[in-house]
Tab-separated table of C-alpha atoms in Angstrom:
chain	number	residue	atom	x	y	z
A	10	MET	CA	0.953	12.583	17.560
A	11	TRP	CA	-1.662	15.293	17.169
A	12	PRO	CA	-4.925	14.853	15.265
A	13	ASP	CA	-5.393	16.944	12.154
A	14	ALA	CA	-7.007	19.803	14.045
A	15	CYS	CA	-6.372	23.424	14.815
A	16	LEU	CA	-3.282	23.629	17.012
A	17	ALA	CA	-3.876	27.339	17.362
A	18	SER	CA	-6.588	26.504	19.885
A	19	ILE	CA	-4.371	24.167	21.928
A	20	PRO	CA	-2.087	25.943	24.452
A	21	VAL	CA	1.586	24.931	24.377
A	22	ALA	CA	1.323	23.814	28.019
A	23	HIS	CA	-1.435	21.368	27.063
A	24	LEU	CA	0.671	19.930	24.250
A	25	THR	CA	3.503	19.320	26.681
A	26	ALA	CA	1.208	17.850	29.345
A	27	ALA	CA	-0.210	15.396	26.823
A	28	LEU	CA	3.277	14.100	26.118
A	29	GLN	CA	3.927	13.600	29.820
A	30	THR	CA	0.736	11.680	30.617
A	31	ALA	CA	0.672	9.106	27.808
A	32	ARG	CA	3.288	6.717	26.473
A	33	THR	CA	2.634	6.487	22.755
A	34	PRO	CA	3.611	3.236	20.942
A	35	THR	CA	6.068	4.519	18.348
A	36	ILE	CA	8.063	3.130	15.434
A	37	LEU	CA	11.557	4.587	15.117
A	38	VAL	CA	12.992	5.084	11.614
A	39	GLY	CA	16.562	5.863	10.635
A	40	VAL	CA	17.994	6.297	7.140
A	41	ASP	CA	21.695	5.669	6.501
A	42	LEU	CA	22.672	8.305	3.953
A	43	GLY	CA	26.346	7.421	4.116
A	44	VAL	CA	27.260	9.868	6.867
A	45	PRO	CA	29.908	8.755	9.381
A	46	ASN	CA	28.853	7.091	12.643
A	47	PHE	CA	25.277	6.339	11.620
A	48	ASP	CA	23.376	5.097	14.680
A	49	GLY	CA	22.220	1.791	13.214
A	50	GLU	CA	20.581	0.704	16.473
A	51	LEU	CA	18.766	4.058	16.832
A	52	GLU	CA	19.863	3.975	20.470
A	53	GLU	CA	19.994	7.735	20.973
A	54	LEU	CA	16.665	8.280	19.200
A	55	GLY	CA	15.149	5.636	21.477
A	56	LEU	CA	16.412	7.456	24.572
A	57	LEU	CA	15.050	10.739	23.255
A	58	ALA	CA	11.685	9.118	22.534
A	59	GLU	CA	11.485	7.650	26.026
A	60	SER	CA	12.425	11.023	27.505
A	61	ALA	CA	9.464	12.539	25.648
A	62	GLY	CA	7.011	9.924	26.937
A	63	MET	CA	6.976	7.608	23.930
A	64	GLU	CA	7.342	3.831	23.914
A	65	PRO	CA	9.470	2.510	21.019
A	66	VAL	CA	7.881	-0.734	19.791
A	67	ALA	CA	9.945	-1.270	16.626
A	68	ARG	CA	13.020	0.116	14.894
A	69	VAL	CA	13.443	0.336	11.135
A	70	THR	CA	16.625	1.316	9.285
A	71	CYS	CA	17.479	1.455	5.593
A	72	LYS	CA	20.177	2.767	3.270
A	73	ARG	CA	19.718	5.385	0.592
A	74	ARG	CA	22.095	7.469	-1.477
A	75	ALA	CA	19.798	10.448	-1.027
A	76	PRO	CA	16.406	11.087	0.608
A	77	ASP	CA	13.328	10.523	-1.537
A	78	ALA	CA	11.917	13.935	-2.410
A	79	ALA	CA	8.348	12.945	-1.588
A	80	LEU	CA	8.554	10.387	1.241
A	81	PHE	CA	12.210	10.561	2.364
A	82	ILE	CA	12.310	6.720	2.449
A	83	GLY	CA	10.554	5.712	-0.770
A	84	SER	CA	7.144	4.093	-1.221
A	85	GLY	CA	8.303	0.481	-0.725
A	86	LYS	CA	9.808	1.129	2.694
A	87	ALA	CA	6.796	3.275	3.599
A	88	ASP	CA	4.503	0.331	2.834
A	89	GLU	CA	6.679	-1.882	5.050
A	90	ILE	CA	6.428	0.594	7.932
A	91	LYS	CA	2.661	0.885	7.499
A	92	LEU	CA	2.269	-2.903	7.783
A	93	LEU	CA	4.612	-3.040	10.776
A	94	ALA	CA	2.651	-0.273	12.510
A	95	THR	CA	-0.541	-2.288	12.137
A	96	GLN	CA	1.125	-5.420	13.513
A	97	MET	CA	2.741	-3.622	16.476
A	98	GLY	CA	-0.167	-1.316	17.299
A	99	ALA	CA	1.990	1.772	16.743
A	100	LYS	CA	0.283	5.150	16.959
A	101	GLU	CA	3.129	7.297	15.663
A	102	VAL	CA	6.248	7.153	13.479
A	103	LEU	CA	9.403	9.021	14.475
A	104	PHE	CA	12.307	9.748	12.107
A	105	ASP	CA	15.901	10.212	13.253
A	106	GLN	CA	16.475	12.817	10.544
A	107	SER	CA	14.779	16.145	9.921
A	108	LEU	CA	11.884	15.994	7.469
A	109	SER	CA	10.710	18.768	5.207
A	110	PRO	CA	7.109	19.900	5.719
A	111	GLY	CA	6.178	18.287	2.391
A	112	GLN	CA	7.789	14.939	3.260
A	113	GLN	CA	6.100	14.961	6.649
A	114	ARG	CA	2.704	15.674	5.108
A	115	ASN	CA	3.132	12.986	2.419
A	116	LEU	CA	4.246	10.379	4.959
A	117	GLU	CA	1.239	11.032	7.175
A	118	ARG	CA	-1.091	10.578	4.234
A	119	HIS	CA	0.673	7.380	3.153
A	120	LEU	CA	1.018	5.822	6.611
A	121	GLU	CA	-2.254	7.191	7.975
A	122	LEU	CA	-0.397	7.935	11.220
A	123	PRO	CA	1.148	11.035	12.806
A	124	VAL	CA	4.774	11.417	11.695
A	125	ASN	CA	7.369	13.525	13.492
A	126	ASP	CA	11.111	14.023	13.236
A	127	ARG	CA	14.134	14.437	15.470
A	128	THR	CA	13.837	18.224	15.517
A	129	PHE	CA	10.249	18.143	16.778
A	130	LEU	CA	11.198	15.563	19.408
A	131	ILE	CA	14.066	17.623	20.822
A	132	LEU	CA	11.847	20.709	20.915
A	133	GLU	CA	9.207	18.789	22.891
A	134	ILE	CA	11.772	17.533	25.415
A	135	PHE	CA	13.126	21.039	25.852
A	136	ALA	CA	9.590	22.326	26.399
A	137	GLN	CA	9.055	19.736	29.140
A	138	ARG	CA	12.332	20.481	30.932
A	139	ALA	CA	12.672	24.271	30.768
A	140	ARG	CA	12.283	25.787	34.239
A	141	SER	CA	13.559	29.370	34.189
A	142	HIS	CA	11.741	32.265	32.574
A	143	GLU	CA	14.530	32.611	30.030
A	144	GLY	CA	14.571	28.913	29.225
A	145	LYS	CA	10.825	28.830	28.637
A	146	LEU	CA	11.016	31.871	26.365
A	147	GLN	CA	13.817	30.304	24.334
A	148	VAL	CA	11.937	27.043	23.885
A	149	GLU	CA	8.751	28.888	22.936
A	150	LEU	CA	10.620	30.838	20.267
A	151	ALA	CA	12.212	27.729	18.750
A	152	ARG	CA	8.897	25.834	18.735
A	153	LEU	CA	7.047	28.726	17.096
A	154	GLN	CA	9.708	29.018	14.406
A	155	TYR	CA	9.467	25.277	13.731
A	156	LEU	CA	5.648	25.230	13.612
A	157	SER	CA	5.491	28.292	11.366
A	158	THR	CA	6.929	26.201	8.501
A	159	ARG	CA	4.304	23.493	9.015
A	160	LEU	CA	1.051	25.442	9.054
A	161	VAL	CA	-0.225	23.648	5.965
A	162	ARG	CA	0.080	20.285	7.684
A	163	ARG	CA	-1.061	21.189	11.161
A	164	TRP	CA	-4.228	23.174	10.569
A	165	SER	CA	-7.349	21.516	9.153
A	166	HIS	CA	-9.262	24.772	8.721
A	167	LEU	CA	-6.835	26.455	6.357
A	168	GLU	CA	-9.095	26.237	3.331
A	169	ARG	CA	-11.600	28.557	4.976
A	170	GLN	CA	-11.525	32.181	3.900
A	171	SER	CA	-12.070	35.074	6.239
A	172	GLY	CA	-13.091	38.575	5.399
A	173	GLY	CA	-15.920	41.011	5.504
A	174	ILE	CA	-16.892	43.745	7.942
A	175	GLY	CA	-14.735	43.783	11.055
A	176	MET	CA	-12.468	40.939	9.915
A	177	ARG	CA	-8.745	41.602	10.052
A	178	GLY	CA	-6.831	41.159	6.834
A	179	GLY	CA	-9.590	42.230	4.457
A	180	PRO	CA	-12.007	40.202	2.368
A	181	GLY	CA	-10.884	36.806	1.257
A	182	GLU	CA	-7.615	36.540	3.185
A	183	ALA	CA	-6.819	32.843	3.655
A	184	GLN	CA	-6.972	31.511	7.196
A	185	ILE	CA	-3.416	30.312	6.856
A	186	GLU	CA	-2.291	33.930	6.446
A	187	LEU	CA	-4.042	34.875	9.673
A	188	ASP	CA	-2.380	31.967	11.464
A	189	ARG	CA	0.992	32.854	9.996
A	190	ARG	CA	0.528	36.484	11.047
A	191	MET	CA	-0.494	35.385	14.549
A	192	ILE	CA	2.621	33.223	14.912
A	193	GLY	CA	4.789	35.975	13.434
A	194	GLU	CA	3.503	38.484	15.980
A	195	THR	CA	4.069	35.998	18.819
A	196	ILE	CA	7.627	35.348	17.607
A	197	LYS	CA	8.286	39.112	17.563
A	198	ARG	CA	6.991	39.546	21.131
A	199	THR	CA	9.005	36.556	22.357
A	200	LYS	CA	12.201	37.918	20.799
A	201	GLU	CA	11.607	41.271	22.516
A	202	ARG	CA	11.134	39.568	25.892
A	203	LEU	CA	14.287	37.501	25.328
A	204	GLU	CA	16.243	40.643	24.512
A	205	LYS	CA	15.292	42.099	27.908
A	206	VAL	CA	16.485	38.926	29.643
A	207	LYS	CA	19.714	39.074	27.650
A	208	LYS	CA	20.363	42.627	28.855
A	209	GLN	CA	19.806	41.516	32.446
A	210	ARG	CA	22.390	38.759	31.948
A	211	GLN	CA	24.852	41.250	30.478
A	212	THR	CA	24.460	43.397	33.595
A	213	GLN	CA	25.194	40.371	35.787
A	214	ARG	CA	28.290	39.562	33.702
A	215	ARG	CA	29.606	43.122	33.975
A	216	GLN	CA	29.238	42.894	37.755
A	217	ARG	CA	31.273	39.673	37.741
A	218	GLU	CA	33.913	41.293	35.526
A	219	ARG	CA	34.233	44.210	37.962
A	220	ARG	CA	34.908	41.672	40.705
A	221	ASP	CA	37.740	40.246	38.550
A	222	ALA	CA	35.931	36.913	38.425
A	223	PHE	CA	37.441	33.920	36.642
A	224	ASN	CA	34.614	32.239	34.725
A	225	ILE	CA	34.455	28.492	34.090
A	226	SER	CA	31.666	26.849	32.087
A	227	LEU	CA	30.790	23.168	32.099
A	228	ILE	CA	29.992	21.980	28.590
A	229	GLY	CA	29.561	18.583	27.014
A	230	TYR	CA	27.280	16.124	25.291
A	231	THR	CA	23.967	15.567	27.035
A	232	ASN	CA	24.026	12.987	29.837
A	233	ALA	CA	27.819	13.203	30.204
A	234	GLY	CA	27.389	13.975	33.913
A	235	LYS	CA	27.888	17.754	33.894
A	236	SER	CA	25.311	18.480	36.584
A	237	THR	CA	26.607	15.707	38.843
A	238	LEU	CA	30.125	17.117	38.467
A	239	PHE	CA	28.793	20.623	39.120
A	240	ASN	CA	27.072	19.470	42.313
A	241	THR	CA	30.188	17.634	43.481
A	242	LEU	CA	32.431	20.656	42.916
A	243	VAL	CA	30.237	23.332	44.503
A	244	LYS	CA	28.174	21.093	46.822
A	245	ALA	CA	24.992	22.370	45.175
A	246	ARG	CA	21.706	20.645	44.472
A	247	ALA	CA	21.218	21.381	40.795
A	248	TYR	CA	18.945	18.837	39.143
A	249	ALA	CA	20.907	15.834	37.873
A	250	ALA	CA	19.524	12.626	36.395
A	251	ASP	CA	20.613	9.783	34.129
A	252	GLN	CA	18.623	11.041	31.158
A	253	LEU	CA	19.043	13.210	28.089
A	254	PHE	CA	18.689	16.963	28.669
A	255	ALA	CA	18.249	16.774	32.456
A	256	THR	CA	19.570	20.364	32.578
A	257	LEU	CA	18.365	23.149	30.307
A	258	ASP	CA	18.844	26.319	32.319
A	259	THR	CA	22.241	27.777	33.154
A	260	THR	CA	23.103	27.590	36.866
A	261	THR	CA	26.049	29.597	38.236
A	262	ARG	CA	27.713	29.196	41.635
A	263	GLN	CA	30.935	30.330	43.282
A	264	LEU	CA	33.614	27.648	43.634
A	265	TYR	CA	36.349	28.308	46.206
A	266	LEU	CA	39.755	26.921	45.222
A	267	GLY	CA	41.896	26.789	48.334
A	268	GLU	CA	45.247	26.316	46.594
A	269	ALA	CA	44.574	29.354	44.403
A	270	GLY	CA	43.308	31.376	47.363
A	271	ARG	CA	40.343	32.640	45.392
A	272	SER	CA	36.830	31.840	44.196
A	273	VAL	CA	35.853	31.260	40.588
A	274	SER	CA	32.467	31.430	38.895
A	275	LEU	CA	31.289	27.974	37.738
A	276	SER	CA	28.335	27.629	35.313
A	277	ASP	CA	26.461	24.487	34.310
A	278	THR	CA	24.992	24.792	30.800
A	279	VAL	CA	22.610	22.875	28.546
A	280	GLY	CA	23.990	19.683	27.020
A	281	PHE	CA	24.714	19.383	23.320
A	282	ILE	CA	23.512	16.609	21.014
A	283	ARG	CA	23.991	15.354	17.475
A	284	ASP	CA	21.967	17.304	14.906
A	285	LEU	CA	20.878	19.908	17.438
A	286	PRO	CA	18.219	21.961	15.626
A	287	HIS	CA	19.626	25.253	14.386
A	288	GLY	CA	16.573	27.012	15.765
A	289	LEU	CA	17.501	25.837	19.245
A	290	VAL	CA	21.122	26.888	18.831
A	291	ASP	CA	19.929	30.371	17.889
A	292	ALA	CA	17.234	30.472	20.565
A	293	PHE	CA	19.614	29.317	23.282
A	294	ARG	CA	22.389	31.681	22.276
A	295	ALA	CA	21.658	33.816	25.357
A	296	THR	CA	22.030	30.809	27.648
A	297	LEU	CA	25.133	29.586	25.818
A	298	GLN	CA	26.570	33.083	26.231
A	299	GLU	CA	27.985	31.759	29.513
A	300	ALA	CA	30.140	29.403	27.451
A	301	ILE	CA	31.032	32.069	24.887
A	302	GLU	CA	32.342	34.443	27.580
A	303	ALA	CA	34.055	31.859	29.797
A	304	ASP	CA	37.769	31.973	30.560
A	305	LEU	CA	37.906	28.182	30.633
A	306	LEU	CA	35.629	25.423	29.331
A	307	LEU	CA	35.407	22.218	31.321
A	308	HIS	CA	34.479	19.834	28.514
A	309	VAL	CA	32.827	16.882	30.279
A	310	VAL	CA	32.893	13.554	28.415
A	311	ASP	CA	31.173	10.261	29.261
A	312	CYS	CA	34.244	8.071	28.788
A	313	ALA	CA	32.140	4.913	29.288
A	314	ASN	CA	30.106	5.712	26.175
A	315	PRO	CA	31.569	3.851	23.157
A	316	ASN	CA	30.739	6.837	20.935
A	317	TYR	CA	32.514	9.422	23.090
A	318	THR	CA	34.881	10.454	20.270
A	319	GLU	CA	31.951	11.328	18.008
A	320	GLN	CA	30.266	13.173	20.888
A	321	ILE	CA	33.377	15.293	21.414
A	322	LEU	CA	33.312	16.267	17.733
A	323	GLN	CA	29.617	17.177	17.964
A	324	VAL	CA	30.324	19.472	20.934
A	325	GLN	CA	33.205	21.082	19.055
A	326	SER	CA	30.903	21.695	16.098
A	327	VAL	CA	28.359	23.546	18.261
A	328	LEU	CA	31.114	25.530	19.980
A	329	LYS	CA	32.317	26.674	16.576
A	330	GLU	CA	28.772	27.637	15.617
A	331	ILE	CA	28.352	29.872	18.679
A	332	GLY	CA	31.869	31.333	18.440
A	333	ALA	CA	33.382	29.608	21.496
A	334	ASP	CA	35.799	27.201	19.796
A	335	ASP	CA	38.887	29.299	20.609
A	336	ILE	CA	38.376	29.292	24.407
A	337	PRO	CA	40.884	27.117	26.344
A	338	GLN	CA	39.489	23.733	27.320
A	339	LEU	CA	40.167	21.133	29.955
A	340	LEU	CA	38.778	17.718	29.058
A	341	VAL	CA	37.129	15.945	32.000
A	342	PHE	CA	36.597	12.276	31.195
A	343	ASN	CA	33.799	11.470	33.630
A	344	LYS	CA	32.181	8.158	34.686
A	345	MET	CA	35.456	6.261	34.939
A	346	ASP	CA	33.705	4.172	37.606
A	347	ALA	CA	31.604	2.693	34.762
A	348	LEU	CA	34.695	1.440	32.890
A	349	ASP	CA	35.645	-2.218	33.334
A	350	ALA	CA	39.084	-3.129	34.660
A	351	ASP	CA	40.571	-3.595	31.172
A	352	HIS	CA	39.681	-0.044	30.137
A	353	GLN	CA	40.741	1.888	33.235
A	354	PRO	CA	43.179	4.697	32.326
A	355	LEU	CA	46.876	4.138	32.930
A	356	LYS	CA	47.193	7.760	34.116
A	357	LEU	CA	44.572	10.095	35.556
A	358	GLU	CA	46.084	13.052	33.687
A	359	ASP	CA	47.370	13.225	30.111
A	360	GLU	CA	46.506	14.848	26.784
A	361	PHE	CA	43.917	14.059	24.109
A	362	GLU	CA	43.838	15.327	20.533
A	363	ILE	CA	40.877	17.470	19.438
A	364	ASP	CA	40.890	18.899	15.917
A	365	GLY	CA	44.658	18.401	15.684
A	366	VAL	CA	45.331	20.143	19.017
A	367	GLN	CA	46.575	18.310	22.102
A	368	THR	CA	44.186	19.186	24.935
A	369	PRO	CA	44.812	18.461	28.638
A	370	ARG	CA	42.640	15.642	29.971
A	371	ILE	CA	41.811	14.378	33.440
A	372	PHE	CA	39.820	11.276	34.421
A	373	VAL	CA	37.260	11.523	37.232
A	374	SER	CA	34.129	9.978	38.635
A	375	ALA	CA	31.798	12.701	39.815
A	376	ARG	CA	29.611	10.036	41.412
A	377	ASN	CA	32.244	8.621	43.809
A	378	ALA	CA	34.649	11.615	43.771
A	379	THR	CA	37.564	9.699	42.209
A	380	GLY	CA	39.986	12.186	40.680
A	381	MET	CA	38.247	15.214	42.161
A	382	PRO	CA	41.252	16.397	44.240
A	383	ALA	CA	43.406	16.316	41.099
A	384	LEU	CA	40.739	18.258	39.179
A	385	ARG	CA	40.558	20.918	41.906
A	386	LYS	CA	44.339	21.247	41.865
A	387	ARG	CA	44.380	21.642	38.092
A	388	LEU	CA	41.669	24.318	38.291
A	389	SER	CA	43.620	26.107	41.024
A	390	ASP	CA	46.747	26.139	38.857
A	391	ILE	CA	44.794	27.595	35.933
A	392	ALA	CA	42.938	30.174	38.049
A	393	ARG	CA	46.211	31.494	39.490
A	394	ARG	CA	47.423	32.491	36.034
A	395	PRO	CA	46.319	35.607	34.145
A	396	VAL	CA	43.046	35.147	32.238
A	397	ALA	CA	43.444	33.599	28.753
A	398	ASP	CA	47.138	32.810	29.294
A	399	GLU	CA	47.267	30.204	26.530
A	400	ASN	CA	51.081	29.880	26.758
A	401	SER	CA	50.819	28.118	30.090
A	402	PRO	CA	51.981	24.474	30.041
A	403	ALA	CA	48.683	23.315	31.585
A	404	LEU	CA	46.673	24.430	28.552
A	405	SER	CA	49.171	24.608	25.687
A	406	PRO	CA	49.384	22.035	22.863
A	407	ALA	CA	51.500	19.047	23.787
A	408	SER	CA	53.853	17.098	21.566
A	409	HIS	CA	51.933	13.880	21.959
A	410	GLY	CA	48.544	12.718	23.169
A	411	GLY	CA	47.158	9.826	25.116
A	412	ASP	CA	44.158	7.554	25.214
A	413	HIS	CA	42.771	5.055	27.664
């Protein structure tokens, strides 16, 4: 996407703005390495690309036992993609898997086009969507950590040597070392600023704890309808859209539950996604702290998505990574209005098995409010009990599960 020039001179805001103002013709590439649920249609990658301002013009998939060390896909498939790019007028190639810096550099030389991967794409989308101070800091940190491993590819002036009187680093220090030091110093400052924000959040949480607040966090795969459900429950106006990663920043509101005779704290968090870059998981740990410290997780699922089972497993994987997999969950199967008549649930409330554990499930449509009274009643029942009472029938493992 970017010419082989010095990115150090291009502000991050300008990089993001460029993505928003131009739709780049892009070829999507996916490699089936034998992992379960390979997205052969590259549907999710296409949605991510469109969210970042790209225009997918062709999709290429292939099977390999293992990635090629040099080109990830092998020279024959690379030649095929190069010809296709010429025919389709593509200006960029986007891979559904993460590429090593060496593979990325070799592919760009072979294809004579900018090549990026899924990790870079998600980072760019996050950079576009972050709104809060904390969110922007977290995205900046993740992007800097990603770019720091790709200095060799991204800077054209790296062969130059700097040194002499008044030059930092001493005579003959390679430019790449100066760039690496510059990024390292920026990463250090960003981490320090994030730590201050984290302390502010901890103060806010202690205040909620003193008020004996019951904390509920909305979690789920991106575009499952969390923000729409959040708005419906608390009558708020948090940003909600039918797109991936519409919400990045945690929003917390008070939700009054009449049957429980009390208010609870409800937080809407960033959506999860398959192969979420580890750098983003680490960078967003402060935001996801709302999920880690919740008394109950409302796990929102797009039940109209044919891959919802795989999406549930992906969410569970991230929860385990951030240490929130032991918090009680209530599954909310959203978007039941998008199901055809043959797939409507027989019951609005039952159980569903996750990792061998029967988990309570309720079907709703946040868009037309179907099932919302039942969801409020279930939340009231849970909020009336002591915090983390896992022996309650409403959250305990059941003897059998259900499906729609």
